[in-house]
Backbone as a printed PyTorch tensor [residue, N CA C, xyz], in Angstrom:
tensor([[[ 31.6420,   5.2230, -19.5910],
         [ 32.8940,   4.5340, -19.8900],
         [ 34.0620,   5.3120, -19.3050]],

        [[ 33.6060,   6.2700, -19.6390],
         [ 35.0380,   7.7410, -19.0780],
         [ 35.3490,   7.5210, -17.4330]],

        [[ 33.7900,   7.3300, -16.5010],
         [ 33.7590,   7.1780, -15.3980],
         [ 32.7540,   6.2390, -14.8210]],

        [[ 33.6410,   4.8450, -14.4200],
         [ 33.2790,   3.8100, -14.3410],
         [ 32.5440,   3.6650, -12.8110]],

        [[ 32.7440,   4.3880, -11.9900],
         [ 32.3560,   4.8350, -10.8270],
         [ 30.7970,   5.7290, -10.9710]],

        [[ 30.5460,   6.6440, -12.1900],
         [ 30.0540,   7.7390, -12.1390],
         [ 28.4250,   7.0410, -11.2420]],

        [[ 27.8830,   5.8200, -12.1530],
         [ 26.8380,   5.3530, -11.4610],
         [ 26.7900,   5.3050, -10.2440]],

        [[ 27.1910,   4.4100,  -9.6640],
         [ 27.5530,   4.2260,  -7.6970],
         [ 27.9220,   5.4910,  -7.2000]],

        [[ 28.2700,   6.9760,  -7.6590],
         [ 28.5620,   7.8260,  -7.1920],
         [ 27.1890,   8.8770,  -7.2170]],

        [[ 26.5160,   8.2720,  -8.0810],
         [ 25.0240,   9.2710,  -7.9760],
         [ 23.7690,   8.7170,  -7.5340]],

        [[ 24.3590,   7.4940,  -6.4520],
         [ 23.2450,   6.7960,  -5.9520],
         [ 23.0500,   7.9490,  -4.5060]],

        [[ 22.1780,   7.8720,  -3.6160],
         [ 21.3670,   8.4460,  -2.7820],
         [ 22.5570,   6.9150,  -1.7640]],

        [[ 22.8920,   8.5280,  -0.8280],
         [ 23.9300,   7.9410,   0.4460],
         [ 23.0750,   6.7230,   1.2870]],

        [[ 21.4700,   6.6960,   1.1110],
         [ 20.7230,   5.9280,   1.9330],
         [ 20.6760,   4.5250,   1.3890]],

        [[ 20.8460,   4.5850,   0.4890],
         [ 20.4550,   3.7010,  -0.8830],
         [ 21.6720,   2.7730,  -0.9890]],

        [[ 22.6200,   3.3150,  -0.8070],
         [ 24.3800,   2.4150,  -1.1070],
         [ 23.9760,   1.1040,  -0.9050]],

        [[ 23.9290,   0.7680,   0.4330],
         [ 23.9650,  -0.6390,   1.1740],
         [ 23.4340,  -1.6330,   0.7130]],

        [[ 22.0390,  -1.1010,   0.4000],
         [ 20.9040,  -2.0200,  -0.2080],
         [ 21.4720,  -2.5070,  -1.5800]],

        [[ 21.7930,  -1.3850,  -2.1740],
         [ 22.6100,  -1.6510,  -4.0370],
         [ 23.4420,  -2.5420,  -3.8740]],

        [[ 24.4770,  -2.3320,  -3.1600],
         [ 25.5780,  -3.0490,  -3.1240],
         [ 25.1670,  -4.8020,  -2.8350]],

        [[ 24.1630,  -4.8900,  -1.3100],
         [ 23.8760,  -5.8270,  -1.2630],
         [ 23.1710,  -6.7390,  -2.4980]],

        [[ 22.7150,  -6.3900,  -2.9070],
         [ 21.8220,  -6.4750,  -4.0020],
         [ 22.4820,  -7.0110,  -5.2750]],

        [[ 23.2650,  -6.0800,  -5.3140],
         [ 24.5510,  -6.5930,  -6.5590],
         [ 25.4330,  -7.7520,  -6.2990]],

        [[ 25.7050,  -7.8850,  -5.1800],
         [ 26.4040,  -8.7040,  -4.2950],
         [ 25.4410, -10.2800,  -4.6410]],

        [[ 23.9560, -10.0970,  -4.5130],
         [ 23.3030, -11.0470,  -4.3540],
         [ 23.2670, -11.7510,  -6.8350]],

        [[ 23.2880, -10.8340,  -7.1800],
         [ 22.7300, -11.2400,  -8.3490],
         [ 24.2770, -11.9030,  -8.7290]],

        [[ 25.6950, -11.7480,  -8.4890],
         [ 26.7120, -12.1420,  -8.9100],
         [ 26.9750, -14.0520,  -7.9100]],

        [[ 26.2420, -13.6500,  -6.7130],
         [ 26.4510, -14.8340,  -5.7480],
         [ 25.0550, -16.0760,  -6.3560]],

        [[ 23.9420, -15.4170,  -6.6770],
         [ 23.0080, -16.3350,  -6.6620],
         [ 22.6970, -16.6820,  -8.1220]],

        [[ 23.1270, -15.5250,  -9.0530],
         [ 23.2030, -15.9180, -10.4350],
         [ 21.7220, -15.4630, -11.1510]],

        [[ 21.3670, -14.9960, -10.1540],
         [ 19.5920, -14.5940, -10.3390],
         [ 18.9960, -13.3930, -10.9870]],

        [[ 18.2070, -13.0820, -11.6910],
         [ 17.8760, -11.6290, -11.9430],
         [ 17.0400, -11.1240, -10.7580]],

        [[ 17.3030,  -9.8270, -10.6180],
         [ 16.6650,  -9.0510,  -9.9290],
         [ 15.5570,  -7.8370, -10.2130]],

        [[ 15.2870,  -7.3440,  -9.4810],
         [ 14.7220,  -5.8300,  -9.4550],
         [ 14.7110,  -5.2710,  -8.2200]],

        [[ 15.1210,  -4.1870,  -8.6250],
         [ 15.5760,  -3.3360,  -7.0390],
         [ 15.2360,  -1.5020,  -7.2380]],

        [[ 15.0170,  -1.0900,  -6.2500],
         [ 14.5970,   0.1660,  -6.1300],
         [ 15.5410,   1.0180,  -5.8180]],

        [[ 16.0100,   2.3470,  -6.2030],
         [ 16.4460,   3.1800,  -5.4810],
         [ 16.4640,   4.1470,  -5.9150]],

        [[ 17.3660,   5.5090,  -5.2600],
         [ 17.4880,   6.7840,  -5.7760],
         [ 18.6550,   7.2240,  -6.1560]],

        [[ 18.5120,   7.7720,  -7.4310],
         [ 19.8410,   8.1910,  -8.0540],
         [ 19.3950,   9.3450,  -8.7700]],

        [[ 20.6600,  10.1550,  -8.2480],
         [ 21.2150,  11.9650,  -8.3000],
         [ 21.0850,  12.7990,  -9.6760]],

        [[ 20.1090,  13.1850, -10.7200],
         [ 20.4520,  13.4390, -11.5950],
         [ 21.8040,  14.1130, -11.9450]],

        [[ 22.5740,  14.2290, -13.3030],
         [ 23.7710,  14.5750, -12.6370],
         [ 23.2160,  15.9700, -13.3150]],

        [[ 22.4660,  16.3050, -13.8540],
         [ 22.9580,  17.9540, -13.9000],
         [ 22.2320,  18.5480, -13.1570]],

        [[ 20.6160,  18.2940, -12.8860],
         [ 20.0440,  19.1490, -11.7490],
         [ 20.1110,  19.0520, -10.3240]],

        [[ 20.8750,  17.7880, -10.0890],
         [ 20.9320,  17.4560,  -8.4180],
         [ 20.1320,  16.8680,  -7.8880]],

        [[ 19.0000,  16.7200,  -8.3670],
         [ 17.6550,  15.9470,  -7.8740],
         [ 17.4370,  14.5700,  -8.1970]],

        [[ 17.4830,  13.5440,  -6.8460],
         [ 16.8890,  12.6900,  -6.6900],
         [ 15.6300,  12.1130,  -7.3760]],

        [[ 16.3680,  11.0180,  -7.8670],
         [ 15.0350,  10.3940,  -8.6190],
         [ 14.7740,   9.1210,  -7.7910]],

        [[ 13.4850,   9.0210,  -8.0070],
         [ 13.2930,   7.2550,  -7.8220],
         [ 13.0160,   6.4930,  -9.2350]],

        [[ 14.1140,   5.2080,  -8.9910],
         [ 14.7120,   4.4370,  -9.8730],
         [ 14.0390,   3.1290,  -9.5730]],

        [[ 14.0760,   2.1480, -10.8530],
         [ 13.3150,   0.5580, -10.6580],
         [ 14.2090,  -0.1030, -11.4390]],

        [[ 14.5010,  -0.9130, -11.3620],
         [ 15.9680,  -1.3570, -12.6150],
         [ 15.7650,  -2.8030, -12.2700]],

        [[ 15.4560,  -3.6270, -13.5460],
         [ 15.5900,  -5.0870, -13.5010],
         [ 16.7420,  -5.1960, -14.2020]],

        [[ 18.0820,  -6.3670, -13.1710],
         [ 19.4200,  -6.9530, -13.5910],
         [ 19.3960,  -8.1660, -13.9870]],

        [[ 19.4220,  -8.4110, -15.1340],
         [ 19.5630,  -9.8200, -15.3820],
         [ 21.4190, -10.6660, -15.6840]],

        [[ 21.8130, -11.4480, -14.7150],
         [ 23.1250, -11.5770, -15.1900],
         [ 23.3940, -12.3460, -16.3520]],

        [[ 24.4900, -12.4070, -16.9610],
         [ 24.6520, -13.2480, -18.1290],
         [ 26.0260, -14.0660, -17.5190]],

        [[ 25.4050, -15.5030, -17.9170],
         [ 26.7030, -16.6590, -17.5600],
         [ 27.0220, -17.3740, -18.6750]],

        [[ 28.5020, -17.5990, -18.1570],
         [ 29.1370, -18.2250, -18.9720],
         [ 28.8440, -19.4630, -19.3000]],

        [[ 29.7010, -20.8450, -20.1580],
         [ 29.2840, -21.9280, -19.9150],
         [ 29.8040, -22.2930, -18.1880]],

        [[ 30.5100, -22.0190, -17.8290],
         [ 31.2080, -22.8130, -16.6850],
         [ 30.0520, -22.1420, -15.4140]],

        [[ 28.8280, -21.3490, -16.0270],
         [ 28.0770, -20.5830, -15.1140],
         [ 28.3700, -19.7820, -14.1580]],

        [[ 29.7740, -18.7080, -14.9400],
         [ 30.1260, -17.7010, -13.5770],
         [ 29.6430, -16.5110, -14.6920]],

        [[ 29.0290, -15.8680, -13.4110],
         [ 28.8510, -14.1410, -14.3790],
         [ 29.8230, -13.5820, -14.9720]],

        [[ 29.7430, -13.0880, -16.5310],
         [ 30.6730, -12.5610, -16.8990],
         [ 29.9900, -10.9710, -16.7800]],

        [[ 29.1470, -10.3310, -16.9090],
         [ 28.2590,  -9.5140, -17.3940],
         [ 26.7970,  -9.5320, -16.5510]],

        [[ 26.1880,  -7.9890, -16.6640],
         [ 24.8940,  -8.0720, -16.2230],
         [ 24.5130,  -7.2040, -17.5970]],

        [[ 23.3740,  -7.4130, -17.3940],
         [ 22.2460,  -6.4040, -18.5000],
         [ 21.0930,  -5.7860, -17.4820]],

        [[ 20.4770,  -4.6850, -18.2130],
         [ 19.1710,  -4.6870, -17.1580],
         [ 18.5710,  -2.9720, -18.0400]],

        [[ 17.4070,  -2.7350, -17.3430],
         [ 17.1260,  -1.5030, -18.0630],
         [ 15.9920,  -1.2670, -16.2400]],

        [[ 16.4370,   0.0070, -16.8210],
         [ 16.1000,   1.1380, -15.3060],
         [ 15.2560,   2.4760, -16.2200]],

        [[ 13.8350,   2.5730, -15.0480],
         [ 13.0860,   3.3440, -15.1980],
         [ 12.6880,   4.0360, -14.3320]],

        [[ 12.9110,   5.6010, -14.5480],
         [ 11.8910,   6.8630, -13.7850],
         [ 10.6240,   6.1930, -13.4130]],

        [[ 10.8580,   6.2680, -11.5200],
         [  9.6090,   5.3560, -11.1160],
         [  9.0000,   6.6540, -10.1110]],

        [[  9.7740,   7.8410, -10.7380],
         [  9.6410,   9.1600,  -9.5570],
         [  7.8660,   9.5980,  -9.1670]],

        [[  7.5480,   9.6810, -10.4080],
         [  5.7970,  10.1140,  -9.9570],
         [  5.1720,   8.9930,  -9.7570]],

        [[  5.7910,   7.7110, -10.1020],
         [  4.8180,   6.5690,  -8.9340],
         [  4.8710,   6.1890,  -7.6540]],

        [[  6.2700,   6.8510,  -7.5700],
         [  6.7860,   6.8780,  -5.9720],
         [  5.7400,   7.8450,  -4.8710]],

        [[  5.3750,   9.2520,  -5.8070],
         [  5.0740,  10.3190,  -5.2410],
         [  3.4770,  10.4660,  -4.8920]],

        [[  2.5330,   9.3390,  -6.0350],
         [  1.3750,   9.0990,  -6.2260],
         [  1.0720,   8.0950,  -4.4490]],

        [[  2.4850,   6.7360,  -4.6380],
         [  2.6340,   5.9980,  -4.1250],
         [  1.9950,   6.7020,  -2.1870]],

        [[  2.9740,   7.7520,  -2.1780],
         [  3.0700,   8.6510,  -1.0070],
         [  2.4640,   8.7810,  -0.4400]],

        [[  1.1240,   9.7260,  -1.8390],
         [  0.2680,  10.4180,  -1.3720],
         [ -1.0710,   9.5760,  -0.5370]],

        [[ -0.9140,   8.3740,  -1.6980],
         [ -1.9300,   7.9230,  -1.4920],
         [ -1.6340,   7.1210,   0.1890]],

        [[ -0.4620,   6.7180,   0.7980],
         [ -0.5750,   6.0690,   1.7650],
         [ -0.9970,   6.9330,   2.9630]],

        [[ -0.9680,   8.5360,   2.7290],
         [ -0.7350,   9.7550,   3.8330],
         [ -2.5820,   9.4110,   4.0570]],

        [[ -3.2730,   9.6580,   2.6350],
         [ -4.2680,   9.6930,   2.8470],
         [ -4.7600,   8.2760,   3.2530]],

        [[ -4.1320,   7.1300,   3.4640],
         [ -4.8940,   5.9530,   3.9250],
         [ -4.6940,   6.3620,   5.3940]],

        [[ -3.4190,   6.6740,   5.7560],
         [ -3.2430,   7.2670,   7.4680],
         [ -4.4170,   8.0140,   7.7090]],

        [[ -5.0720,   9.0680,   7.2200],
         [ -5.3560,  10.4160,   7.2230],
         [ -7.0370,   9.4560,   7.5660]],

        [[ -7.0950,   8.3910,   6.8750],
         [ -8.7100,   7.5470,   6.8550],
         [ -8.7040,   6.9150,   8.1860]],

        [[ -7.5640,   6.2340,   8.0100],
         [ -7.1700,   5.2550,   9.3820],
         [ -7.2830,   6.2130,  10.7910]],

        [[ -6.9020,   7.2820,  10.8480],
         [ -6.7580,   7.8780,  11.8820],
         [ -8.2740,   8.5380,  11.7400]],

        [[ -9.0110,   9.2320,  11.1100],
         [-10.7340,   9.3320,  11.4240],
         [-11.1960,   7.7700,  11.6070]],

        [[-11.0770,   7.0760,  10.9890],
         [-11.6600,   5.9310,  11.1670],
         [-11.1620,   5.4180,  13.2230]],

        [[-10.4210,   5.3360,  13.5060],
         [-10.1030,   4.7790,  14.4280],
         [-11.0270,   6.0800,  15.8670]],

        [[-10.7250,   7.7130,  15.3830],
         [-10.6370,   8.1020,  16.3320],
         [-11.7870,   8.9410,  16.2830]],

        [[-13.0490,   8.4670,  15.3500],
         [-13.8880,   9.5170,  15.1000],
         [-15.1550,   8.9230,  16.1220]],

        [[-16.0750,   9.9150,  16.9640],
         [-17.0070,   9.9020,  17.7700],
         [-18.2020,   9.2550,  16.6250]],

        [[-18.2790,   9.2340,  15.4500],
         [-19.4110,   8.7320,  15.0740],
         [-19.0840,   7.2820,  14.9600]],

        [[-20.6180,   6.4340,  14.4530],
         [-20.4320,   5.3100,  13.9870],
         [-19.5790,   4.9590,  13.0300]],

        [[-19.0410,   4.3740,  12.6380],
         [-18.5420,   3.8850,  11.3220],
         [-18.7020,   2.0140,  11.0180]],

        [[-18.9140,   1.5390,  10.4380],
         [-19.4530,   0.1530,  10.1970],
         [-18.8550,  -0.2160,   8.7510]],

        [[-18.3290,  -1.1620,   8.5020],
         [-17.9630,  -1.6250,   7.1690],
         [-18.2360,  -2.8840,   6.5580]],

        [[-19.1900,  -2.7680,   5.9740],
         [-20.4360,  -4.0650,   5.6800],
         [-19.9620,  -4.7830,   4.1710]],

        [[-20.5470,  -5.6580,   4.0800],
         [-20.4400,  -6.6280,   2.7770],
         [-22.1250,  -6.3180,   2.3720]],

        [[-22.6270,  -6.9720,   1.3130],
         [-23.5700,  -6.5930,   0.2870],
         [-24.9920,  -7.5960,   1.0850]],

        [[-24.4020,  -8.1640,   1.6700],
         [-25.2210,  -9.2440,   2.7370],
         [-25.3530,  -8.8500,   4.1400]],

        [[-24.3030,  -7.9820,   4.3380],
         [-24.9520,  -7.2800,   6.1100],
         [-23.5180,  -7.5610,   6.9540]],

        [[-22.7130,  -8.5150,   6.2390],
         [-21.3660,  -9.0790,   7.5590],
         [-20.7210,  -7.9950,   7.8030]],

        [[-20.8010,  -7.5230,   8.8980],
         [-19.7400,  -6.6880,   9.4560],
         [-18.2910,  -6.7730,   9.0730]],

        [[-17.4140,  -6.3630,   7.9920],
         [-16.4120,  -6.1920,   7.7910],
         [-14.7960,  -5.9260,   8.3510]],

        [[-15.8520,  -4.4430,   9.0770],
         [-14.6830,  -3.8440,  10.4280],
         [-15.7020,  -2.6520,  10.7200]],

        [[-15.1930,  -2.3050,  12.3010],
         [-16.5470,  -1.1230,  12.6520],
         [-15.3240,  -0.8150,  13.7880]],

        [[-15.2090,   1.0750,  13.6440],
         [-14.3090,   2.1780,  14.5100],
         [-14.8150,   1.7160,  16.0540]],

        [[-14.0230,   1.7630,  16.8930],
         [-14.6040,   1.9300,  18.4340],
         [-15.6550,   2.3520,  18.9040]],

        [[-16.1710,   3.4040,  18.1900],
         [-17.4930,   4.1140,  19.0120],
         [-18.3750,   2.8710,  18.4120]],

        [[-18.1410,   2.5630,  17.4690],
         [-19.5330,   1.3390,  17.1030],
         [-19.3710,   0.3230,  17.9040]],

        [[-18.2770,  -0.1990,  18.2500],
         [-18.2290,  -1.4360,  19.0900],
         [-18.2710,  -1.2460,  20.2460]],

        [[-17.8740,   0.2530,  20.6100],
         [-18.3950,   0.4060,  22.3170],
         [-19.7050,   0.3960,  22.6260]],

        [[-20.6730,   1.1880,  21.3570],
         [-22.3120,   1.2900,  21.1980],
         [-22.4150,   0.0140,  21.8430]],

        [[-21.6020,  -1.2120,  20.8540],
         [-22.8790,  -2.4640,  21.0060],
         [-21.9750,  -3.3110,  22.0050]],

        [[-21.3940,  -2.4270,  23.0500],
         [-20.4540,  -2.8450,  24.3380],
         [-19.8490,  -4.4850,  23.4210]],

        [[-18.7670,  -3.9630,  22.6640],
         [-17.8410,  -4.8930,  22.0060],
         [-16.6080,  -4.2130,  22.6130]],

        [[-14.9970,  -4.8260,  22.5240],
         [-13.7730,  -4.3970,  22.1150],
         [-13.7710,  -4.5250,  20.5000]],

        [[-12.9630,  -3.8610,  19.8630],
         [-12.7240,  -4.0360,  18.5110],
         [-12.1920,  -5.0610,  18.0450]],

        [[-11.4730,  -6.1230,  19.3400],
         [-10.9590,  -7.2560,  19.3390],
         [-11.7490,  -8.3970,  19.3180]],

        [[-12.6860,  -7.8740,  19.9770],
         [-14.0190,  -9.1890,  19.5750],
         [-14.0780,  -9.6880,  18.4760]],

        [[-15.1310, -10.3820,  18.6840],
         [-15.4570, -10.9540,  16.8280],
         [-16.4500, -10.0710,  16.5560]],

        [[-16.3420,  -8.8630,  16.4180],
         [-17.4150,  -8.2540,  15.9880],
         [-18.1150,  -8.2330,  14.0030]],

        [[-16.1030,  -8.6670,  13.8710],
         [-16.7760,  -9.2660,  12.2760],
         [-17.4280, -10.6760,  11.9320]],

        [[-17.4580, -10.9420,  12.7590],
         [-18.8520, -12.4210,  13.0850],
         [-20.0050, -12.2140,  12.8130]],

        [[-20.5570, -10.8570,  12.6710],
         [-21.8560, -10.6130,  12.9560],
         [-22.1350, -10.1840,  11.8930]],

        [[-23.7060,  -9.8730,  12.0400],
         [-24.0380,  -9.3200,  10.7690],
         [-25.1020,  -7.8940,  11.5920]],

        [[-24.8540,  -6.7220,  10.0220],
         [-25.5140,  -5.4640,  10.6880],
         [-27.1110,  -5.7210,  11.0920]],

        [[-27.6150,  -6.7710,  10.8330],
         [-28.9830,  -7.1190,  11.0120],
         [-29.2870,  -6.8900,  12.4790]],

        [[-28.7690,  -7.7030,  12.9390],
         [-28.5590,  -8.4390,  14.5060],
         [-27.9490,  -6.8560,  15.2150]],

        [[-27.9250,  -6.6170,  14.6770],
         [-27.7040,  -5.0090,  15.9880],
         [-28.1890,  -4.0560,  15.6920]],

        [[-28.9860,  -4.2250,  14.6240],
         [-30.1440,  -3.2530,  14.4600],
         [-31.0820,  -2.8720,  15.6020]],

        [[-31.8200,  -1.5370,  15.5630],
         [-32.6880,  -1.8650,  16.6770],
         [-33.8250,  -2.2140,  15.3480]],

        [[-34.7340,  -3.0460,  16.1680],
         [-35.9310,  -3.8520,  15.4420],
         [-36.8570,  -2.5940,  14.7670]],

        [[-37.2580,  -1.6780,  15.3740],
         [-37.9820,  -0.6850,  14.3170],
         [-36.9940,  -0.0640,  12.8230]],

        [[-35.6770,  -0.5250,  12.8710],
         [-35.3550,  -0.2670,  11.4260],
         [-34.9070,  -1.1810,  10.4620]],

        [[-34.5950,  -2.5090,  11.2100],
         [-34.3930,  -3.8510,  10.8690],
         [-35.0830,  -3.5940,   9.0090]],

        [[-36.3270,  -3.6820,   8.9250],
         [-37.0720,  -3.5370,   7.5130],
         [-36.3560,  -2.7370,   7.0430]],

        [[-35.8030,  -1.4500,   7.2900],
         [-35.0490,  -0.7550,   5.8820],
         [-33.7370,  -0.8210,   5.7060]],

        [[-33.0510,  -1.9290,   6.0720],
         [-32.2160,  -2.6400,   5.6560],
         [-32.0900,  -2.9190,   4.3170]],

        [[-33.1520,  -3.8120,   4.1370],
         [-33.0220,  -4.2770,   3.0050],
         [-33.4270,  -3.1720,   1.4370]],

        [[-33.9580,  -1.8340,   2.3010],
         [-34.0710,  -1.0950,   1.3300],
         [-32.2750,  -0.3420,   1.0770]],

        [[-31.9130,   0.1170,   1.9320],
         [-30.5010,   0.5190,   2.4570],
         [-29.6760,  -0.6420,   1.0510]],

        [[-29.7400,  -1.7470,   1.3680],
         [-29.0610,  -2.3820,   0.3240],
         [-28.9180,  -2.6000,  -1.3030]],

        [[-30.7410,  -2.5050,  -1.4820],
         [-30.8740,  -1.8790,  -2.5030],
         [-30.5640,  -1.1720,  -3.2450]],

        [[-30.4360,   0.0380,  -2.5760],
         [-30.1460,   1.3380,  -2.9710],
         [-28.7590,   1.6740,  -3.2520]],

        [[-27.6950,   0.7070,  -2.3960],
         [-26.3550,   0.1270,  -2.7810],
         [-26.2880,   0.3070,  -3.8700]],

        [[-26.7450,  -1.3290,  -4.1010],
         [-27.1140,  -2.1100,  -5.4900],
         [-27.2290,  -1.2260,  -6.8490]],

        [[-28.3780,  -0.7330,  -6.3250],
         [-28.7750,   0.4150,  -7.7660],
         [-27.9930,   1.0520,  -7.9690]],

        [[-27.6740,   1.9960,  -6.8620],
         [-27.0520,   3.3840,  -7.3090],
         [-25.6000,   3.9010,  -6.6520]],

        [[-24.7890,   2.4850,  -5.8460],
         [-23.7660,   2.6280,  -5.4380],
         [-23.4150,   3.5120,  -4.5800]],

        [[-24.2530,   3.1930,  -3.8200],
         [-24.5040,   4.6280,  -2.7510],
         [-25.7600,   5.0200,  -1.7510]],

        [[-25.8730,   4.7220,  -0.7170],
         [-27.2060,   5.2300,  -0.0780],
         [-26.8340,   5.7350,   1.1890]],

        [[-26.5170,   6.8170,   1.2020],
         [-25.7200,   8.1000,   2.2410],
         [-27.6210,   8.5520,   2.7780]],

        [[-26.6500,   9.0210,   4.2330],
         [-28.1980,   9.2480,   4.9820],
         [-29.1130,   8.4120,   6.2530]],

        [[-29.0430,   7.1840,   5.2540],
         [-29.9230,   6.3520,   6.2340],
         [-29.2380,   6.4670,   7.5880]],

        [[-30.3940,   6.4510,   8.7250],
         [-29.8260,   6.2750,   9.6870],
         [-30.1780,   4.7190,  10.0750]],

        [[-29.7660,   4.0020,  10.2600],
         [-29.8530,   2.6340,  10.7630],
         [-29.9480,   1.9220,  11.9840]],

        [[-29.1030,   2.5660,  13.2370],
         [-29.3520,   2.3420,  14.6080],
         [-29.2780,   3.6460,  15.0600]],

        [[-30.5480,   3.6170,  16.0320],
         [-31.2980,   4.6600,  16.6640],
         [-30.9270,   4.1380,  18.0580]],

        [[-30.6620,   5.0410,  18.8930],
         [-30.3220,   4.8070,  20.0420],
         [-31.2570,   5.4770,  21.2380]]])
């Protein structure tokens, strides 16, 4: 109340535009929102990440007189958020650039998605339809039969690390 500014002054300099727009939008469209950003604790200095749903309140003549809304420390879901995308990069980038096979199957055999070295094996681009296929069909025929043990073993025990499947 003392400092009617104090909020908008402990938002994150990156963050302004979006707020503003944002605020701009819930007074023009009459709409509630939710919006993200970062704001300055004021005594330690540190940036938080913020989630705040605005709901406006109208009059009869339907002009905003008022907003309401409640805002929550979204900081360690932000940070979880992070981690976890570094490590989807961190998959994506072995996955894309690793010399072994990699193959990503359904419980029935359909090829899902398979890294370059697998689709160069079976002289594909990755652009092909290589998810058309099924791991059957590019088996070589002497392991074709333990396939279906391979799946099994899924099944059972959520897991069957090891098998080798195409022999080259």
């Amino acid at each position: 109340v003392n400092d009617p500014e104090l909020w908008f002054n402990l938002l994150h300099p990156d963050d302004v535009p979006a707020v503003v727009d944002s605020t701009r939008k819930i007074f023009q469209e009459k709409q509630s929102l939710t919006r993200v950003y970062r704001l300055r604790h004021k005594h330690t200095g540190q940036y938080r990440w913020m989630e705040d749903h605005i709901v406006p309140r109208l009059d009869d003549a339907g002009t905003v007189v008022a907003t309401f809304g409640v805002a929550r420390d979204i900081t360690e879901r932000r940070r979880a958020e992070d981690a976890l995308r570094e490590s989807e990069d961190r998959y994506r980038d072995l996955f894309e650039h690793s010399q072994n096979l990699i193959c990503i199957h359904d419980l029935q055999g359909n090829i899902l998605s398979a890294n370059p070295a697998f689709a160069e094996l079976l002289d594909f681009s990755v652009n092909d339809n290589i998810t058309k296929m099924n791991l059957r069909d590019v088996l070589a025929p002497e392991v074709r039969d333990q396939f279906d043990a391979y799946i099994a073993a899924i099944r059972r025990d959520g897991t069957a690390s090891g098998l080798a499947l195409i022999q080259t």
